[in-house]
Amino acid sequence: MKRKPIQHQMDGLIALLLFGVFAVCVLAVLLTGADAYRRLTERDRRAYSQRTCVQYLATRVRQGDRLGDLQVEDFGGTDALVFREDSEYMTRVYCYEGWLMELYASQGLEMKPADGERIMELSGLEMALEDGRLTLTVTGPEGGASSLVLSLRSGEGAAA
């Protein structure tokens, strides 16, 4: 009769051991999944930030694409996309001190790059306007770069 209690203790110990192994496996799967989820959300956040910046610039260009009203000019040592909205006002879009900036001001008013409004974080912005094609290269805060080439229509064919 003494053997039965030892058998019950062994059964209980084996069940407890199996439960411990199961708990460790579940914890390992959860930790692996949490790490994978963190990496994916971080990658998506970086990509979203970069796509948002590129789409913002493309939308600004499409809105301001009028004959002679869109130019790339030097503004305080950095390239700026300049939209002349009428004979009095202009908007400049540029990168300054790690930010995409926008400055809306009178054309005769002397302004500095620091006077603009911060739009979003950005490490760099390169622009080139040649033969009606605007090339924009956006470098995000983490260093990834995206390029965009827009063919300016300058109001021609907008109704088509």
PDB file of C-alpha atoms in Angstrom:
ATOM      1  CA  MET A   1       0.000   0.000   0.000  1.00  0.00           C
ATOM      2  CA  LYS A   2       2.909   2.286   0.358  1.00  0.00           C
ATOM      3  CA  ARG A   3       3.611   2.175  -3.363  1.00  0.00           C
ATOM      4  CA  LYS A   4       0.368   3.936  -4.372  1.00  0.00           C
ATOM      5  CA  PRO A   5       1.170   7.268  -2.672  1.00  0.00           C
ATOM      6  CA  ILE A   6       4.586   7.318  -4.356  1.00  0.00           C
ATOM      7  CA  GLN A   7       2.897   6.656  -7.703  1.00  0.00           C
ATOM      8  CA  HIS A   8       0.437   9.544  -7.109  1.00  0.00           C
ATOM      9  CA  GLN A   9       3.312  11.861  -6.209  1.00  0.00           C
ATOM     10  CA  MET A  10       5.160  10.915  -9.400  1.00  0.00           C
ATOM     11  CA  ASP A  11       2.013  11.489 -11.473  1.00  0.00           C
ATOM     12  CA  GLY A  12       1.562  14.908  -9.868  1.00  0.00           C
ATOM     13  CA  LEU A  13       5.231  15.764 -10.414  1.00  0.00           C
ATOM     14  CA  ILE A  14       5.067  14.745 -14.086  1.00  0.00           C
ATOM     15  CA  ALA A  15       1.887  16.797 -14.574  1.00  0.00           C
ATOM     16  CA  LEU A  16       3.531  19.805 -12.909  1.00  0.00           C
ATOM     17  CA  LEU A  17       6.649  19.370 -15.051  1.00  0.00           C
ATOM     18  CA  LEU A  18       4.545  19.191 -18.249  1.00  0.00           C
ATOM     19  CA  PHE A  19       2.648  22.310 -17.182  1.00  0.00           C
ATOM     20  CA  GLY A  20       5.972  24.128 -16.605  1.00  0.00           C
ATOM     21  CA  VAL A  21       7.294  23.106 -20.038  1.00  0.00           C
ATOM     22  CA  PHE A  22       4.018  24.258 -21.631  1.00  0.00           C
ATOM     23  CA  ALA A  23       4.184  27.611 -19.782  1.00  0.00           C
ATOM     24  CA  VAL A  24       7.793  28.191 -20.902  1.00  0.00           C
ATOM     25  CA  CYS A  25       6.872  27.382 -24.525  1.00  0.00           C
ATOM     26  CA  VAL A  26       3.889  29.760 -24.433  1.00  0.00           C
ATOM     27  CA  LEU A  27       6.059  32.513 -22.955  1.00  0.00           C
ATOM     28  CA  ALA A  28       8.740  31.976 -25.621  1.00  0.00           C
ATOM     29  CA  VAL A  29       6.145  32.190 -28.411  1.00  0.00           C
ATOM     30  CA  LEU A  30       4.646  35.355 -26.913  1.00  0.00           C
ATOM     31  CA  LEU A  31       8.028  37.054 -26.564  1.00  0.00           C
ATOM     32  CA  THR A  32       9.003  36.133 -30.123  1.00  0.00           C
ATOM     33  CA  GLY A  33       5.680  37.424 -31.442  1.00  0.00           C
ATOM     34  CA  ALA A  34       5.953  40.657 -29.456  1.00  0.00           C
ATOM     35  CA  ASP A  35       9.446  41.318 -30.820  1.00  0.00           C
ATOM     36  CA  ALA A  36       8.321  40.633 -34.396  1.00  0.00           C
ATOM     37  CA  TYR A  37       5.321  42.927 -33.928  1.00  0.00           C
ATOM     38  CA  ARG A  38       7.538  45.709 -32.543  1.00  0.00           C
ATOM     39  CA  ARG A  39       9.920  45.468 -35.512  1.00  0.00           C
ATOM     40  CA  LEU A  40       7.059  45.474 -38.034  1.00  0.00           C
ATOM     41  CA  THR A  41       5.329  48.476 -36.481  1.00  0.00           C
ATOM     42  CA  GLU A  42       8.617  50.403 -36.361  1.00  0.00           C
ATOM     43  CA  ARG A  43       9.281  49.638 -40.037  1.00  0.00           C
ATOM     44  CA  ASP A  44       5.739  50.646 -40.972  1.00  0.00           C
ATOM     45  CA  ARG A  45       6.021  53.882 -38.986  1.00  0.00           C
ATOM     46  CA  ARG A  46       9.216  54.840 -40.830  1.00  0.00           C
ATOM     47  CA  ALA A  47       7.707  53.975 -44.211  1.00  0.00           C
ATOM     48  CA  TYR A  48       4.502  55.863 -43.384  1.00  0.00           C
ATOM     49  CA  SER A  49       6.458  58.972 -42.410  1.00  0.00           C
ATOM     50  CA  GLN A  50       8.434  58.908 -45.636  1.00  0.00           C
ATOM     51  CA  ARG A  51       5.388  58.213 -47.825  1.00  0.00           C
ATOM     52  CA  THR A  52       3.475  60.991 -46.112  1.00  0.00           C
ATOM     53  CA  CYS A  53       6.241  63.480 -46.841  1.00  0.00           C
ATOM     54  CA  VAL A  54       6.492  62.455 -50.494  1.00  0.00           C
ATOM     55  CA  GLN A  55       2.706  62.616 -50.910  1.00  0.00           C
ATOM     56  CA  TYR A  56       2.587  66.030 -49.212  1.00  0.00           C
ATOM     57  CA  LEU A  57       5.175  67.383 -51.645  1.00  0.00           C
ATOM     58  CA  ALA A  58       3.422  65.833 -54.651  1.00  0.00           C
ATOM     59  CA  THR A  59       0.105  67.357 -53.584  1.00  0.00           C
ATOM     60  CA  ARG A  60       1.672  70.793 -53.029  1.00  0.00           C
ATOM     61  CA  VAL A  61       3.243  70.658 -56.505  1.00  0.00           C
ATOM     62  CA  ARG A  62      -0.022  69.583 -58.137  1.00  0.00           C
ATOM     63  CA  GLN A  63      -1.903  72.375 -56.378  1.00  0.00           C
ATOM     64  CA  GLY A  64       0.641  75.042 -57.321  1.00  0.00           C
ATOM     65  CA  ASP A  65       1.472  73.840 -60.835  1.00  0.00           C
ATOM     66  CA  ARG A  66       0.704  76.979 -62.824  1.00  0.00           C
ATOM     67  CA  LEU A  67       2.718  78.423 -65.695  1.00  0.00           C
ATOM     68  CA  GLY A  68       5.792  80.158 -64.269  1.00  0.00           C
ATOM     69  CA  ASP A  69       4.557  79.981 -60.666  1.00  0.00           C
ATOM     70  CA  LEU A  70       6.680  77.020 -59.537  1.00  0.00           C
ATOM     71  CA  GLN A  71      10.452  77.347 -59.137  1.00  0.00           C
ATOM     72  CA  VAL A  72      13.367  75.887 -57.193  1.00  0.00           C
ATOM     73  CA  GLU A  73      15.418  78.661 -55.577  1.00  0.00           C
ATOM     74  CA  ASP A  74      18.123  79.044 -52.958  1.00  0.00           C
ATOM     75  CA  PHE A  75      16.669  80.119 -49.618  1.00  0.00           C
ATOM     76  CA  GLY A  76      19.164  80.743 -46.840  1.00  0.00           C
ATOM     77  CA  GLY A  77      21.634  78.163 -48.153  1.00  0.00           C
ATOM     78  CA  THR A  78      19.057  75.450 -48.840  1.00  0.00           C
ATOM     79  CA  ASP A  79      16.932  74.639 -51.870  1.00  0.00           C
ATOM     80  CA  ALA A  80      13.329  75.717 -51.604  1.00  0.00           C
ATOM     81  CA  LEU A  81      10.325  74.907 -53.736  1.00  0.00           C
ATOM     82  CA  VAL A  82       8.708  78.300 -54.390  1.00  0.00           C
ATOM     83  CA  PHE A  83       5.041  78.703 -55.322  1.00  0.00           C
ATOM     84  CA  ARG A  84       4.091  82.208 -56.452  1.00  0.00           C
ATOM     85  CA  GLU A  85       0.385  82.384 -55.801  1.00  0.00           C
ATOM     86  CA  ASP A  86      -0.235  85.854 -57.202  1.00  0.00           C
ATOM     87  CA  SER A  87       1.743  89.060 -57.521  1.00  0.00           C
ATOM     88  CA  GLU A  88       1.806  89.568 -53.747  1.00  0.00           C
ATOM     89  CA  TYR A  89       2.359  86.241 -51.944  1.00  0.00           C
ATOM     90  CA  MET A  90       4.497  83.130 -52.216  1.00  0.00           C
ATOM     91  CA  THR A  91       4.923  79.861 -50.381  1.00  0.00           C
ATOM     92  CA  ARG A  92       8.301  78.223 -49.853  1.00  0.00           C
ATOM     93  CA  VAL A  93       8.686  74.529 -48.970  1.00  0.00           C
ATOM     94  CA  TYR A  94      12.159  73.467 -47.811  1.00  0.00           C
ATOM     95  CA  CYS A  95      14.133  71.382 -45.329  1.00  0.00           C
ATOM     96  CA  TYR A  96      15.713  73.199 -42.391  1.00  0.00           C
ATOM     97  CA  GLU A  97      17.362  71.804 -39.243  1.00  0.00           C
ATOM     98  CA  GLY A  98      15.811  68.344 -39.588  1.00  0.00           C
ATOM     99  CA  TRP A  99      12.302  69.517 -40.479  1.00  0.00           C
ATOM    100  CA  LEU A 100      10.264  69.968 -43.608  1.00  0.00           C
ATOM    101  CA  MET A 101       9.218  73.606 -43.396  1.00  0.00           C
ATOM    102  CA  GLU A 102       6.630  75.778 -45.128  1.00  0.00           C
ATOM    103  CA  LEU A 103       6.696  79.570 -45.206  1.00  0.00           C
ATOM    104  CA  TYR A 104       3.863  81.679 -46.592  1.00  0.00           C
ATOM    105  CA  ALA A 105       4.823  85.341 -46.918  1.00  0.00           C
ATOM    106  CA  SER A 106       4.621  88.481 -48.980  1.00  0.00           C
ATOM    107  CA  GLN A 107       7.023  88.461 -51.941  1.00  0.00           C
ATOM    108  CA  GLY A 108       8.830  91.653 -50.918  1.00  0.00           C
ATOM    109  CA  LEU A 109       9.276  90.649 -47.275  1.00  0.00           C
ATOM    110  CA  GLU A 110      12.761  89.503 -46.216  1.00  0.00           C
ATOM    111  CA  MET A 111      12.389  86.164 -44.371  1.00  0.00           C
ATOM    112  CA  LYS A 112      14.811  83.562 -42.989  1.00  0.00           C
ATOM    113  CA  PRO A 113      14.435  79.738 -43.124  1.00  0.00           C
ATOM    114  CA  ALA A 114      13.833  79.645 -39.348  1.00  0.00           C
ATOM    115  CA  ASP A 115      10.645  81.727 -39.833  1.00  0.00           C
ATOM    116  CA  GLY A 116       8.711  78.871 -41.456  1.00  0.00           C
ATOM    117  CA  GLU A 117       6.277  76.411 -39.908  1.00  0.00           C
ATOM    118  CA  ARG A 118       7.427  72.866 -39.128  1.00  0.00           C
ATOM    119  CA  ILE A 119       5.510  70.260 -41.124  1.00  0.00           C
ATOM    120  CA  MET A 120       7.268  66.960 -40.315  1.00  0.00           C
ATOM    121  CA  GLU A 121      10.683  65.566 -39.408  1.00  0.00           C
ATOM    122  CA  LEU A 122      13.012  65.167 -42.357  1.00  0.00           C
ATOM    123  CA  SER A 123      16.794  64.712 -42.655  1.00  0.00           C
ATOM    124  CA  GLY A 124      17.183  66.059 -46.156  1.00  0.00           C
ATOM    125  CA  LEU A 125      15.404  67.265 -49.271  1.00  0.00           C
ATOM    126  CA  GLU A 126      17.019  67.602 -52.677  1.00  0.00           C
ATOM    127  CA  MET A 127      15.244  69.266 -55.585  1.00  0.00           C
ATOM    128  CA  ALA A 128      15.970  69.750 -59.257  1.00  0.00           C
ATOM    129  CA  LEU A 129      13.761  71.392 -61.886  1.00  0.00           C
ATOM    130  CA  GLU A 130      14.811  70.754 -65.481  1.00  0.00           C
ATOM    131  CA  ASP A 131      12.777  70.809 -68.691  1.00  0.00           C
ATOM    132  CA  GLY A 132       9.436  70.728 -66.894  1.00  0.00           C
ATOM    133  CA  ARG A 133      10.416  67.787 -64.686  1.00  0.00           C
ATOM    134  CA  LEU A 134      10.721  68.224 -60.951  1.00  0.00           C
ATOM    135  CA  THR A 135      12.836  65.641 -59.146  1.00  0.00           C
ATOM    136  CA  LEU A 136      12.491  65.438 -55.361  1.00  0.00           C
ATOM    137  CA  THR A 137      14.608  63.197 -53.140  1.00  0.00           C
ATOM    138  CA  VAL A 138      13.395  62.920 -49.549  1.00  0.00           C
ATOM    139  CA  THR A 139      15.626  61.535 -46.787  1.00  0.00           C
ATOM    140  CA  GLY A 140      13.721  60.507 -43.681  1.00  0.00           C
ATOM    141  CA  PRO A 141      14.880  60.961 -40.084  1.00  0.00           C
ATOM    142  CA  GLU A 142      16.205  57.368 -40.006  1.00  0.00           C
ATOM    143  CA  GLY A 143      18.157  57.837 -43.239  1.00  0.00           C
ATOM    144  CA  GLY A 144      15.975  56.055 -45.813  1.00  0.00           C
ATOM    145  CA  ALA A 145      15.576  57.943 -49.094  1.00  0.00           C
ATOM    146  CA  SER A 146      12.640  58.135 -51.524  1.00  0.00           C
ATOM    147  CA  SER A 147      12.601  59.844 -54.880  1.00  0.00           C
ATOM    148  CA  LEU A 148       9.747  61.344 -56.833  1.00  0.00           C
ATOM    149  CA  VAL A 149       9.760  62.687 -60.373  1.00  0.00           C
ATOM    150  CA  LEU A 150       6.859  64.897 -61.403  1.00  0.00           C
ATOM    151  CA  SER A 151       6.183  66.154 -64.889  1.00  0.00           C
ATOM    152  CA  LEU A 152       4.835  69.673 -64.546  1.00  0.00           C
ATOM    153  CA  ARG A 153       1.804  70.394 -66.639  1.00  0.00           C
ATOM    154  CA  SER A 154       1.553  74.094 -65.762  1.00  0.00           C
ATOM    155  CA  GLY A 155      -2.197  74.082 -66.151  1.00  0.00           C
ATOM    156  CA  GLU A 156      -2.129  72.482 -69.616  1.00  0.00           C
ATOM    157  CA  GLY A 157      -4.385  69.486 -70.011  1.00  0.00           C
ATOM    158  CA  ALA A 158      -5.756  69.781 -66.510  1.00  0.00           C
ATOM    159  CA  ALA A 159      -9.301  69.284 -67.757  1.00  0.00           C
ATOM    160  CA  ALA A 160      -8.374  66.160 -69.731  1.00  0.00           C
TER     161      ALA A 160
END
